[in-house]
Coordinates of C-alpha atoms in Angstrom, one line a residue:
Chain A
M54 CA 22.8 16.1 38.1
S55 CA 23.5 15.8 34.1
V56 CA 20.9 15.4 31.8
I57 CA 22.0 16.1 29.0
E58 CA 26.0 15.6 28.2
V59 CA 27.4 17.0 24.9
K60 CA 30.9 15.8 23.9
N61 CA 32.8 17.8 21.3
I62 CA 30.0 16.9 19.2
K63 CA 30.9 17.9 14.9
K64 CA 29.4 18.3 11.9
K65 CA 30.4 18.7 8.5
Y66 CA 28.0 18.9 5.0
G67 CA 30.4 18.5 2.2
D68 CA 33.3 21.4 2.8
L69 CA 30.9 23.2 5.1
E70 CA 32.0 22.6 8.8
A71 CA 28.3 23.4 10.4
V72 CA 29.6 22.3 14.1
K73 CA 33.0 22.8 14.6
G74 CA 33.5 21.2 18.4
V75 CA 30.8 22.2 21.0
T76 CA 30.7 20.8 24.0
F77 CA 27.9 21.7 26.8
E78 CA 25.8 20.1 30.0
V79 CA 22.3 20.9 31.3
N80 CA 20.7 19.6 34.5
K81 CA 18.1 18.1 34.7
G82 CA 14.8 20.3 35.1
E83 CA 17.0 23.8 33.6
V84 CA 16.5 25.8 30.3
F85 CA 19.5 25.5 27.7
G86 CA 19.7 28.7 25.8
L87 CA 21.2 27.9 22.4
L88 CA 21.8 31.6 20.5
G89 CA 23.2 32.8 17.9
P90 CA 23.3 34.9 14.5
N91 CA 21.7 32.5 11.5
G92 CA 23.5 30.0 10.6
A93 CA 26.0 30.2 13.6
G94 CA 25.3 25.8 14.0
K95 CA 22.9 26.1 16.4
T96 CA 19.7 23.5 14.4
T97 CA 22.4 21.3 13.4
T98 CA 23.6 20.8 16.7
I99 CA 20.2 20.2 18.2
E100 CA 19.5 18.1 15.3
M101 CA 21.9 16.1 15.8
L102 CA 20.9 15.7 19.5
E103 CA 17.6 15.7 18.6
G104 CA 18.9 12.6 16.5
I105 CA 17.6 13.9 13.2
S106 CA 21.4 14.3 12.1
K107 CA 24.3 11.7 12.4
I108 CA 27.0 13.1 15.0
D109 CA 30.4 13.1 12.9
S110 CA 32.1 13.1 15.6
G111 CA 32.2 13.7 19.1
E112 CA 29.5 12.0 21.5
A113 CA 26.1 12.9 23.4
F114 CA 24.1 11.6 26.0
I115 CA 21.0 12.0 27.3
S116 CA 19.9 10.7 30.5
G117 CA 22.5 8.0 29.8
I118 CA 21.5 7.6 26.8
K119 CA 24.1 7.4 23.9
V120 CA 22.3 9.6 20.9
S121 CA 22.7 8.4 17.4
Q122 CA 19.7 8.5 14.6
N123 CA 17.1 6.0 14.1
N124 CA 17.9 5.3 18.1
H125 CA 13.8 4.2 19.3
P126 CA 15.0 4.2 23.8
L127 CA 16.0 8.1 22.9
Q128 CA 13.1 8.8 21.0
K129 CA 10.4 7.4 23.8
I130 CA 12.1 10.2 26.1
I131 CA 12.8 13.2 24.4
G132 CA 10.2 15.8 23.0
V133 CA 10.8 17.3 19.6
S134 CA 9.5 21.2 17.8
L135 CA 11.7 21.5 15.0
Q136 CA 11.9 24.7 13.1
S137 CA 9.7 24.8 10.5
N138 CA 6.7 22.5 11.6
N139 CA 4.4 20.9 9.6
F140 CA 2.0 18.2 9.9
F141 CA -0.5 16.6 8.4
D142 CA -2.8 19.0 6.9
S143 CA -6.4 17.2 6.5
L144 CA -5.8 15.7 10.2
T145 CA -7.7 17.5 12.9
L146 CA -5.8 18.3 16.0
S147 CA -7.0 15.1 18.7
E148 CA -6.4 13.0 15.4
I149 CA -2.8 13.6 14.8
L150 CA -2.3 13.8 18.8
L151 CA -3.8 10.5 18.6
L152 CA -1.3 9.5 15.7
F153 CA 1.4 10.3 17.6
S154 CA 0.4 8.7 20.7
H155 CA -0.2 5.1 18.8
F156 CA 3.4 5.5 17.0
F157 CA 4.8 6.2 21.0
N158 CA 2.4 3.9 21.9
V159 CA 0.7 5.4 25.3
K160 CA -2.7 6.3 25.8
I161 CA -3.5 9.3 26.0
D162 CA -7.3 12.2 26.2
P163 CA -6.4 14.3 22.8
S164 CA -7.8 17.3 25.3
D165 CA -5.8 17.6 28.2
F166 CA -3.3 18.4 25.9
L167 CA -4.6 20.9 24.3
K168 CA -5.8 22.6 27.6
E169 CA -2.5 23.1 28.2
V170 CA -1.9 25.1 25.1
E171 CA -5.2 26.9 25.2
L172 CA -6.5 24.9 21.4
E173 CA -9.1 22.9 23.5
E174 CA -11.8 24.8 21.6
K175 CA -9.5 23.3 18.5
R176 CA -9.6 19.3 18.6
K177 CA -11.6 19.2 15.5
T178 CA -10.1 21.6 13.4
Y179 CA -7.6 21.2 10.2
Y180 CA -4.0 21.4 11.2
K181 CA -3.8 23.8 8.0
E182 CA -6.8 25.5 9.7
L183 CA -4.7 27.2 12.5
S184 CA -2.5 30.7 12.6
G185 CA 0.9 30.8 13.2
G186 CA 0.7 30.9 16.5
Q187 CA -1.3 28.0 17.2
K188 CA 0.8 26.5 14.8
Q189 CA 3.5 26.5 17.0
R190 CA 1.2 25.6 20.5
F191 CA 0.4 22.5 19.0
T192 CA 3.3 22.0 18.1
I193 CA 4.6 21.8 22.0
A194 CA 1.2 20.3 22.8
L195 CA 2.5 17.3 20.7
S196 CA 5.7 17.3 21.6
L197 CA 4.8 16.6 25.5
I198 CA 2.7 13.1 24.5
N199 CA 5.4 11.3 24.9
D200 CA 5.7 12.5 29.0
P201 CA 9.6 13.5 28.1
H202 CA 12.6 14.1 30.0
V203 CA 13.9 16.6 27.4
L204 CA 12.4 18.8 25.5
F205 CA 13.9 21.2 21.8
L206 CA 11.7 23.7 21.3
D207 CA 14.1 25.2 17.9
E208 CA 12.8 28.8 17.7
P209 CA 9.7 29.2 19.3
T210 CA 8.6 32.2 18.6
T211 CA 10.3 32.9 15.6
G212 CA 7.5 35.2 13.2
L213 CA 4.4 34.9 16.5
D214 CA 2.9 39.0 17.4
P215 CA 4.3 39.5 21.5
Q216 CA 1.0 38.2 22.9
S217 CA 1.8 34.8 21.0
R218 CA 5.5 34.7 22.0
R219 CA 4.5 35.7 25.7
H220 CA 2.0 33.0 25.8
I221 CA 4.9 30.5 24.6
W222 CA 7.0 31.8 27.0
D223 CA 4.4 30.9 30.1
I224 CA 4.3 27.8 28.4
V225 CA 7.5 27.6 28.6
S226 CA 8.0 28.6 32.4
N227 CA 5.3 25.8 33.3
L228 CA 7.1 22.7 31.8
K229 CA 10.3 24.1 33.6
K230 CA 8.3 24.0 36.6
K231 CA 6.8 20.9 36.0
G232 CA 10.5 19.5 36.0
K233 CA 11.3 19.6 32.3
T234 CA 14.6 19.9 30.9
I235 CA 15.1 22.3 27.9
I236 CA 17.1 23.0 25.2
L237 CA 15.9 26.1 23.6
T238 CA 16.9 28.2 20.4
T239 CA 16.1 32.0 19.7
H240 CA 17.3 34.9 17.9
F241 CA 15.6 37.0 20.8
M242 CA 17.7 38.1 23.6
D243 CA 15.0 39.4 25.8
E244 CA 13.0 35.7 25.7
A245 CA 16.9 33.8 26.4
E246 CA 17.1 36.3 29.2
V247 CA 13.4 35.5 31.0
L248 CA 13.3 31.8 30.1
A249 CA 17.2 30.5 30.7
D250 CA 19.2 29.2 33.1
K251 CA 22.1 28.9 30.9
V252 CA 22.8 30.3 27.5
A253 CA 25.7 28.9 25.2
I254 CA 26.3 31.9 22.7
M255 CA 27.3 29.9 19.6
D256 CA 29.5 31.7 16.0
N257 CA 30.8 29.4 13.3
G258 CA 29.4 26.5 14.3
L259 CA 31.8 27.4 17.8
I260 CA 30.5 28.2 20.8
L261 CA 32.0 31.4 22.1
K262 CA 31.0 31.9 25.5
M263 CA 28.2 29.7 27.8
N264 CA 26.9 31.0 31.1
T265 CA 23.6 32.8 33.3
P266 CA 22.4 35.0 31.5
R267 CA 23.4 37.6 34.4
A268 CA 26.9 36.2 34.6
L269 CA 27.1 37.3 30.8
I270 CA 25.4 40.4 30.9
E271 CA 28.4 41.1 34.2
E272 CA 31.2 40.0 32.7
L273 CA 30.5 42.2 30.0
I274 CA 30.2 45.9 32.4
K275 CA 33.3 44.6 34.0
K276 CA 35.3 44.9 31.0
G277 CA 34.0 48.4 30.6
F278 CA 31.1 48.0 28.6
K279 CA 28.6 51.5 28.5
K280 CA 25.5 51.3 26.5
K281 CA 25.3 54.7 23.8
V282 CA 21.6 54.7 25.2
V283 CA 20.4 53.6 29.0
S284 CA 17.2 52.0 28.4
D285 CA 14.9 52.1 31.7
K286 CA 15.2 48.3 32.6
R287 CA 12.3 48.3 34.4
A288 CA 9.9 48.4 31.2
N289 CA 10.6 47.9 27.5
L290 CA 9.2 49.1 24.4
E291 CA 7.4 45.3 24.0
D292 CA 6.0 46.1 28.0
V293 CA 3.7 48.7 26.5
F294 CA 3.2 47.5 23.6
I295 CA 1.3 44.5 25.9
D296 CA 0.3 47.1 27.9
L297 CA -1.8 48.7 25.1
T298 CA -3.2 45.5 23.3
G299 CA -3.3 43.5 26.4
K300 CA -2.4 40.4 26.9
N301 CA -4.9 37.7 25.5
L302 CA -4.1 36.1 22.6
R303 CA -5.1 37.1 19.1
D304 CA -5.7 34.0 17.0
Chain B
M137 CA 5.2 -2.4 14.6
V138 CA 1.8 -3.2 13.3
K139 CA 0.3 -1.2 15.8
R140 CA 1.7 2.0 13.5
I141 CA 1.4 0.5 10.7
F142 CA -2.5 0.1 11.2
Y143 CA -3.1 3.4 13.0
F144 CA -1.3 5.2 10.1
T145 CA -2.6 3.8 7.4
I146 CA -6.5 4.2 9.2
A147 CA -5.3 8.2 9.2
S148 CA -3.7 7.9 6.0
L149 CA -7.2 6.5 4.0
K150 CA -8.8 9.8 6.1
M151 CA -6.9 11.9 4.3
T152 CA -7.0 10.5 1.5
F153 CA -10.4 10.4 1.5
R154 CA -10.4 14.5 2.6
N155 CA -8.6 15.4 -0.6
R156 CA -11.6 16.6 -2.9
F157 CA -8.8 16.7 -6.1
A158 CA -7.9 13.1 -4.9
L159 CA -10.9 12.1 -5.1
F160 CA -12.1 13.9 -8.1
S161 CA -8.9 12.3 -10.3
S162 CA -9.5 8.6 -8.9
F163 CA -13.7 8.2 -9.0
L164 CA -14.6 11.4 -10.9
F165 CA -12.8 11.7 -13.7
P166 CA -12.9 7.8 -14.8
I167 CA -16.5 8.4 -13.7
A168 CA -17.0 10.8 -16.6
I169 CA -14.4 9.0 -19.2
M170 CA -17.0 6.2 -18.9
F171 CA -20.4 7.9 -19.9
A172 CA -18.4 10.0 -21.9
F173 CA -17.4 6.9 -23.9
S174 CA -20.8 5.0 -23.7
F175 CA -22.4 7.6 -24.7
Y176 CA -20.5 8.1 -27.7
T177 CA -20.5 4.6 -28.6
Q178 CA -24.4 4.7 -28.3
T179 CA -25.1 7.7 -30.6
S180 CA -22.6 7.3 -33.1
T181 CA -21.8 3.5 -34.4
P182 CA -19.6 4.3 -37.0
K183 CA -20.0 2.2 -40.2
L184 CA -17.1 0.2 -40.9
N185 CA -16.6 -0.2 -44.6
I186 CA -15.1 -3.4 -45.8
Q187 CA -13.7 -4.9 -49.3
I188 CA -12.6 -8.3 -49.5
L189 CA -10.3 -8.7 -52.7
Y190 CA -10.8 -12.1 -54.4
N191 CA -8.9 -13.9 -57.6
P192 CA -11.2 -15.0 -60.1
T193 CA -10.1 -18.6 -57.8
S194 CA -11.8 -17.2 -54.9
K195 CA -14.7 -14.6 -56.7
I196 CA -18.0 -17.1 -56.2
F197 CA -16.8 -17.8 -52.3
V198 CA -16.7 -14.4 -51.9
E199 CA -19.6 -13.0 -53.0
K200 CA -20.8 -15.9 -50.4
L201 CA -19.2 -14.5 -47.6
K202 CA -20.0 -10.6 -48.6
N203 CA -23.8 -11.4 -48.6
E204 CA -23.2 -13.3 -44.9
L205 CA -21.1 -9.8 -43.9
Q206 CA -23.5 -7.7 -45.4
K207 CA -26.4 -9.5 -42.5
T208 CA -24.3 -7.6 -39.7
S209 CA -25.4 -4.1 -39.1
N210 CA -23.7 -0.9 -39.5
V211 CA -21.0 -2.8 -42.4
S212 CA -20.9 -1.9 -46.1
V213 CA -18.9 -4.4 -48.2
L214 CA -17.9 -4.3 -51.5
S215 CA -16.1 -7.5 -53.2
I216 CA -13.6 -6.0 -55.4
N217 CA -9.9 -7.6 -57.7
K218 CA -7.7 -5.2 -57.8
K219 CA -5.4 -4.7 -55.4
S220 CA -4.1 -1.5 -55.6
S221 CA -7.1 0.4 -55.8
A222 CA -8.3 -1.4 -52.6
L223 CA -5.3 0.0 -51.2
K224 CA -5.5 3.2 -52.4
S225 CA -9.1 3.7 -50.7
L226 CA -7.9 2.2 -47.8
K227 CA -5.2 5.2 -48.0
N228 CA -7.9 7.6 -47.9
E229 CA -9.6 6.1 -45.4
K230 CA -12.9 5.2 -47.8
T231 CA -12.2 1.3 -46.3
D232 CA -11.1 0.6 -43.2
L233 CA -10.6 -2.7 -43.6
I234 CA -9.6 -4.6 -46.2
I235 CA -9.8 -9.0 -45.8
S236 CA -8.1 -11.0 -48.9
I237 CA -8.6 -14.1 -50.1
I238 CA -6.3 -15.1 -52.5
P239 CA -5.0 -18.6 -53.2
S240 CA -2.4 -19.4 -52.0
K241 CA 0.1 -21.5 -53.9
N242 CA 2.4 -22.9 -51.0
K243 CA 3.6 -18.9 -50.1
V244 CA 4.2 -17.7 -46.8
I245 CA 3.1 -13.8 -46.7
Q246 CA 5.3 -12.2 -44.5
P247 CA 3.5 -9.3 -42.1
V248 CA 3.9 -5.9 -43.9
Y249 CA 3.8 -2.4 -42.1
N250 CA 4.0 0.9 -43.8
R251 CA 2.7 4.6 -43.1
Y252 CA -1.0 3.2 -43.1
I253 CA -0.7 -0.4 -43.9
Y254 CA -0.6 -2.9 -41.0
Q255 CA -0.7 -6.2 -42.8
P256 CA -0.4 -9.0 -40.2
A257 CA 0.2 -12.6 -41.1
P258 CA -2.3 -15.2 -42.3
I259 CA -4.8 -14.8 -39.3
S260 CA -6.4 -18.1 -41.0
S261 CA -5.5 -20.3 -44.2
L262 CA -8.8 -21.5 -45.7
K263 CA -8.6 -25.1 -47.2
V264 CA -12.0 -24.8 -50.1
G265 CA -11.9 -28.2 -52.3
A266 CA -8.5 -28.8 -53.7
S267 CA -7.3 -25.2 -53.1
N268 CA -5.7 -23.4 -50.0
Y269 CA -6.6 -19.7 -49.5
N270 CA -5.2 -17.2 -47.4
V271 CA -7.0 -15.0 -44.8
V272 CA -5.7 -11.8 -44.8
F273 CA -6.7 -8.1 -42.8
Y274 CA -5.2 -5.3 -44.0
L275 CA -6.2 -2.0 -41.5
N276 CA -5.3 1.7 -41.6
H277 CA -3.8 3.0 -38.7
Y278 CA -4.9 6.1 -39.0
S279 CA -8.6 5.7 -39.5
T280 CA -11.3 7.5 -37.6
N281 CA -13.1 3.9 -36.6
L282 CA -9.3 2.7 -35.1
F283 CA -11.0 2.2 -31.9
Y284 CA -13.1 -0.3 -33.6
E285 CA -10.8 -2.3 -35.5
E286 CA -9.8 -4.3 -33.0
I287 CA -13.7 -5.5 -32.1
F288 CA -14.6 -6.2 -35.7
V289 CA -12.0 -7.7 -37.0
T290 CA -12.2 -10.1 -34.3
N291 CA -16.0 -10.7 -35.0
I292 CA -15.3 -10.8 -38.6
E293 CA -12.7 -13.8 -38.1
Y294 CA -15.2 -15.0 -35.8
N295 CA -18.3 -14.3 -38.8
F296 CA -16.2 -15.5 -41.4
L297 CA -15.0 -19.1 -39.9
K298 CA -18.5 -19.4 -38.8
N299 CA -20.4 -18.5 -42.1
S300 CA -17.5 -19.9 -44.0
I301 CA -18.4 -23.2 -42.4
S302 CA -22.0 -23.4 -42.2
S303 CA -22.8 -21.6 -45.9
L304 CA -19.8 -23.2 -47.9
G305 CA -19.9 -27.1 -46.5
I306 CA -16.1 -26.8 -45.9
K307 CA -15.3 -28.3 -42.8
S308 CA -13.1 -26.3 -39.8
P309 CA -9.5 -26.8 -40.1
F310 CA -9.7 -24.4 -37.0
V311 CA -10.6 -25.1 -33.2
F312 CA -12.8 -22.5 -31.9
R313 CA -12.3 -21.2 -28.5
Q314 CA -15.5 -21.5 -26.2
Q315 CA -15.3 -18.2 -24.4
F316 CA -14.2 -16.8 -27.7
I317 CA -16.9 -17.6 -29.3
K318 CA -19.6 -16.6 -26.4
N319 CA -18.0 -13.1 -25.9
S320 CA -17.9 -12.5 -29.4
Q321 CA -21.4 -11.5 -30.0
T322 CA -21.7 -8.6 -27.2
Y323 CA -18.1 -7.5 -27.8
S324 CA -18.6 -3.9 -28.1
Y325 CA -15.4 -0.7 -27.6
L326 CA -16.8 -0.3 -24.4
D327 CA -16.2 -3.6 -23.0
F328 CA -12.3 -2.9 -24.7
L329 CA -12.7 0.5 -22.7
I330 CA -13.7 -0.1 -19.5
P331 CA -10.7 -2.1 -18.1
G332 CA -8.3 0.1 -19.4
I333 CA -10.0 2.8 -17.9
L334 CA -9.4 0.7 -14.2
A335 CA -6.2 0.1 -15.1
L336 CA -5.2 4.1 -16.5
S337 CA -6.8 5.7 -12.9
L338 CA -5.6 2.8 -10.5
M339 CA -2.1 4.1 -12.1
Q340 CA -2.7 7.5 -12.3
G341 CA -4.1 7.7 -8.8
I342 CA -1.2 5.8 -7.4
I343 CA 2.1 7.9 -9.1
F344 CA 0.4 11.5 -8.3
A345 CA -0.7 10.9 -4.4
V346 CA 2.8 9.0 -3.6
I347 CA 4.7 11.3 -5.2
N348 CA 2.5 14.7 -3.6
I349 CA 3.4 12.4 -0.6
I350 CA 7.0 11.9 -0.3
V351 CA 7.7 15.6 -2.0
N352 CA 5.4 17.3 -0.1
Y353 CA 5.9 15.6 3.5
K354 CA 10.0 16.0 2.8
D355 CA 9.7 19.6 1.4
L356 CA 7.6 20.9 4.6
G357 CA 9.7 18.4 6.9
V358 CA 7.0 15.9 8.3
L359 CA 9.1 13.8 7.3
R360 CA 12.2 14.7 9.7
R361 CA 9.3 15.3 12.3
L362 CA 8.1 11.5 11.7
A363 CA 12.4 10.6 12.0
V364 CA 12.3 11.6 15.6
T365 CA 9.4 9.4 16.2
P366 CA 9.4 5.3 17.3
L367 CA 7.8 5.2 13.3
T368 CA 10.6 4.0 11.4
K369 CA 11.3 4.0 7.4
S370 CA 9.6 0.5 7.0
D371 CA 6.6 1.4 8.7
F372 CA 6.1 4.5 6.5
L373 CA 6.9 2.7 3.7
A374 CA 4.5 -0.5 4.7
S375 CA 1.6 1.8 5.9
L376 CA 1.7 4.2 2.6
T377 CA 1.7 0.9 0.5
L378 CA -0.8 -0.8 2.5
T379 CA -3.2 2.7 1.9
R380 CA -2.7 2.9 -1.9
L381 CA -3.5 -0.8 -2.4
I382 CA -6.4 -0.2 0.1
F383 CA -7.5 2.5 -1.8
G384 CA -6.8 0.7 -5.3
L385 CA -9.1 -1.7 -4.3
I386 CA -12.2 1.0 -2.9
Q387 CA -11.9 2.4 -6.8
V388 CA -11.4 -0.4 -8.9
A389 CA -14.6 -1.4 -7.2
I390 CA -16.8 1.1 -7.7
L391 CA -15.7 2.2 -11.5
I392 CA -16.9 -1.6 -11.9
F393 CA -20.1 -1.6 -9.6
I394 CA -20.4 1.5 -11.9
A395 CA -19.8 -0.2 -15.1
S396 CA -21.9 -2.7 -14.6
V397 CA -24.9 -1.1 -13.5
F398 CA -25.3 2.2 -15.8
I399 CA -22.7 1.2 -18.4
K400 CA -23.8 -2.3 -18.8
V401 CA -20.4 -3.9 -18.6
I402 CA -20.5 -6.7 -16.7
P403 CA -17.0 -8.7 -15.5
Q404 CA -16.8 -12.4 -16.5
G405 CA -16.0 -14.7 -14.8
G406 CA -18.4 -15.0 -11.4
I407 CA -16.7 -14.9 -8.2
L408 CA -12.8 -16.1 -9.3
G409 CA -13.0 -13.1 -11.5
F410 CA -13.9 -10.8 -9.1
L411 CA -10.5 -12.6 -6.7
N412 CA -8.7 -12.4 -10.7
L413 CA -9.1 -8.8 -10.4
A414 CA -8.5 -8.0 -6.5
I415 CA -4.6 -9.8 -6.9
I416 CA -4.1 -8.0 -10.0
V417 CA -4.9 -4.7 -8.5
I418 CA -2.7 -5.7 -6.0
L419 CA 0.0 -6.6 -8.2
G420 CA -0.7 -3.7 -10.1
S421 CA -0.7 -1.6 -7.1
L422 CA 2.0 -2.7 -5.5
M423 CA 3.8 -2.2 -9.6
F424 CA 3.6 1.9 -9.4
V425 CA 4.3 2.4 -5.3
T426 CA 7.4 1.3 -6.0
L427 CA 7.6 3.0 -9.2
S428 CA 6.6 6.1 -7.8
L429 CA 9.0 6.1 -4.6
L430 CA 11.9 5.3 -7.3
I431 CA 10.5 9.0 -8.7
S432 CA 10.1 10.8 -6.1
S433 CA 14.1 10.0 -4.7
I434 CA 15.5 11.8 -9.0
S435 CA 14.0 14.8 -6.9
N436 CA 12.7 16.2 -3.7
K437 CA 10.8 19.8 -5.7
T438 CA 7.5 19.5 -6.8
E439 CA 8.6 21.4 -9.6
T440 CA 11.1 18.6 -11.0
V441 CA 9.6 16.2 -10.4
F442 CA 5.6 15.9 -11.7
P443 CA 7.0 16.7 -15.3
I444 CA 9.0 13.7 -14.9
A445 CA 6.2 11.5 -14.1
N446 CA 4.3 12.5 -16.4
L447 CA 7.0 12.1 -18.8
I448 CA 6.8 8.6 -18.1
T449 CA 3.2 7.3 -17.6
L450 CA 2.3 9.8 -21.0
P451 CA 4.2 7.3 -23.2
M452 CA 2.2 4.8 -21.5
L453 CA -1.0 6.3 -21.1
F454 CA -1.0 6.3 -24.8
L455 CA 0.4 2.9 -26.4
S456 CA -0.2 0.5 -23.6
G457 CA -3.4 0.2 -25.1
V458 CA -5.7 2.1 -22.4
F459 CA -8.4 3.6 -25.4
F460 CA -7.6 1.7 -28.0
S461 CA -5.0 -1.3 -29.0
V462 CA -1.8 -2.0 -28.8
Q463 CA -2.4 -3.8 -32.6
G464 CA -3.1 -0.5 -34.1
L465 CA 0.9 0.2 -33.2
P466 CA 4.0 0.0 -35.7
V467 CA 5.5 -3.4 -34.8
W468 CA 8.7 -2.2 -33.2
L469 CA 7.0 -0.3 -31.2
Q470 CA 4.5 -2.7 -30.2
N471 CA 7.6 -4.7 -29.1
I472 CA 8.7 -2.2 -26.9
V473 CA 4.6 -1.0 -25.4
Q474 CA 4.9 -5.1 -24.5
F475 CA 7.4 -4.2 -21.4
F476 CA 5.7 -0.9 -20.4
P477 CA 3.9 -1.5 -17.0
L478 CA 0.4 -0.2 -17.9
T479 CA 0.3 -2.5 -20.9
Y480 CA 0.8 -5.6 -18.0
L481 CA -2.0 -3.8 -16.0
A482 CA -4.4 -3.2 -18.9
N483 CA -3.8 -6.4 -20.3
S484 CA -4.6 -8.8 -17.4
L485 CA -7.5 -6.6 -16.2
R486 CA -8.8 -6.4 -19.6
G487 CA -8.4 -10.1 -20.0
V488 CA -10.1 -10.8 -16.6
Y489 CA -12.9 -8.5 -17.0
E490 CA -13.7 -9.1 -20.5
H491 CA -13.2 -12.8 -21.2
G492 CA -13.3 -14.1 -17.3
Y493 CA -9.7 -15.8 -18.0
S494 CA -7.8 -17.4 -15.2
L495 CA -4.4 -15.8 -13.2
F496 CA -2.9 -18.9 -15.5
I497 CA -3.6 -17.6 -19.0
L498 CA -2.5 -14.3 -18.6
R499 CA 0.8 -15.6 -16.7
G500 CA 3.0 -13.6 -18.9
D501 CA 1.2 -10.0 -17.9
I502 CA 1.1 -11.4 -13.7
I503 CA 4.9 -12.9 -14.5
G504 CA 5.5 -9.1 -16.3
M505 CA 4.2 -7.1 -13.0
I506 CA 6.2 -9.0 -10.1
I507 CA 9.1 -8.5 -12.4
W508 CA 8.9 -5.0 -12.2
V509 CA 7.6 -4.7 -8.8
I510 CA 11.1 -7.1 -7.7
I511 CA 13.5 -4.6 -10.2
L512 CA 11.2 -1.3 -8.7
F513 CA 12.0 -2.6 -4.8
A514 CA 15.4 -3.3 -5.8
L515 CA 16.3 -0.2 -7.2
N516 CA 14.3 1.7 -4.5
V517 CA 16.6 -0.3 -1.6
K518 CA 19.6 1.6 -3.6
F519 CA 17.9 5.5 -4.6
F520 CA 15.3 6.1 -2.0
K521 CA 16.0 8.6 0.4
W522 CA 14.3 9.6 3.2
E523 CA 15.5 13.7 3.3

C-alpha cells in the first residue's frame, strides 16, 4: 500500500528548472533512498513533499493528504530532519523537545526520545554545545516527536565519522522495524545499499532509474559492466576502520 | 494557537535571559550611563554665565533681576547694554545665555537661527508701568553647558517671572501651570536624561535583538524547520512581539528602580504614572518591533542588515532628545526630528516620568507612535519575507 504518491512534480527557481517532473511511490514501512550528485534536485524534491517549498506543477499525497505549504494535517503526520539542522542555541535538549511537543500538542517525556538516540545524559546540555553527530541524532529524535507516519531524512550522515554514521544507520533500521516510512537522501552509496529498500537515482532534476539496490546492480552487470579492481565484497575499508577503532560513539 | 504562542514566548524569554550580550546591552550599559552622568553632574556642576541685555528704560528693572538671579548658585550674571558685545561673548562661549529685556515698541520679534545663536520667539512679554517689554533668550548651541541650557532656561523663566512679580510689585500677565512650578524647583539634568535613557535602551534592545533573531533564524534554517511544525507565521510573530513587550517592561521597571533608589530620580504621577509608563513602553515596543521586522526584510545578511539598522538608529540616538534637548537643534532639523519614532517615545516617557503628565496631555506623542505602528505594520504585511 502506497503511503507516498508523487505524480510528476516540478519546481522552478527563476530560469533554473530544479525538478523537471518526478514521479514515484513509496510503500508503508519502506526506506526510499533518493540518490544523486549535488544539485540533482533531491533536496528540492523532498522540501516540496515536506511542504516547505511550493509544488509548481504536479501533485503529491502522503497518507492520502494532498501536499501543500502550511498544511497542518500534513505537518502532524510527517517528521523532518533538514539538511542543515539548527535550533535554538540557548535552550537545552529537553527544553527544545518540550517546546516542539507543545507545537504539536502532544505530551512527551523528553528522556524517552533522548534514550532512543543515546543522548539521555545530554538532556540539560544546550544544543550549541553538541558535536556534529550528536546534533544529527538529536534532530532525528526531534523529528519523531509527533510519532510521524513518514520521516524525511535529508543527508543525515554527511560530515559524520564512521562511528556516528553507523549509529545513525542503526537508528534508521530500528525506525524501519517500527513500521515508519522513510525518505532518505544521501551521497553515500553504501548507506543506500544497506538501508534502502528502493532507490531512485536523480540527476538534473529527473529520476534516471528507480528500483531496489540489488536489481539496479544486477541490471548493470547484465549490461556487461566489469569493475576494474575487484574488491572483496565480504568487507570494505570502513569495516576495517570500525573493526580497529570500535563501534562506540566518540562524542 | 494561544498555547503555541504562550510556550514559544516562555522559551524565547528564557533564551533572552540566557544571552549575556543581550543582558549587558539591555541593563548594564544603560545603568553604566546613568551612573556615569550622575557622577558627572554631582562632581562638576557647571557654572552658567548669563548676560542681561538692557536699554535705559529697562535698566533699573534689569539690575533688580540681576540681584535676584545671582542668589541662584553656580550662576554668574552680568548686565550689559551693548548687544554686539553680548553676542560676541556668546559666540566665544564666554557667555552661555543672553536674556534681552528691551521695550517692545509693538515690534514683533521673529525667531532667528544662525550657526551659533538660537533665538526663539520671545517667550515672555512683560508690562512694567506703561511700557511693554520683550524678553528674549539667546543660546549658544556649541556651549559646553549645552546639556543644561534648557534646564536653566526653564528655571530662569520661572524665577524671572516670580521675581518680577514679587520684588517689583507687577501684576502677573502669565498663567502658571502648577506642575511646572512644582518640578522646576528640583529639575536637574538627570531628570531630563533618565527617561531618555529608558527610551534609548528600549529601542536599541528591541531593534538589535529582533534583527538578530530574524537574520540568524533565516540564515541557520531555524525558520525553515519551524515552517514544518504547526507553529504558524502569525504565532511566531505574535510570540516574538510578546517576548519583546514583556522584556521591555521588565527592562524599564529595573532601570526605573535603579534610577529611583540609587540616583534618586523618581518617576512622577504615582500609580497612574507607572500605568502610563507601561502603556508608553508597550506602544514604543510595538513601534520598534515592527520597525525591526521591516529592517530585517531588507536583507538576509548580517553584514548588510546591521549597518542598515545603525544607519536608522544612530540619527535617532543623537537627535531625538535622549542626551540633550531637541530645542538645541536648528529649527529646520527640529521640524524633521519631531517625527522620529524615538522622539515620540522619549518625549512621552519624559512627560510622564518627569512631570507626571497624563496620556491626554501627551496625546501628540501617543498618536505619533500609533501612526508609526500602523504604517510599519502595513509595510511589513507587504514586505516581510519568511525566508
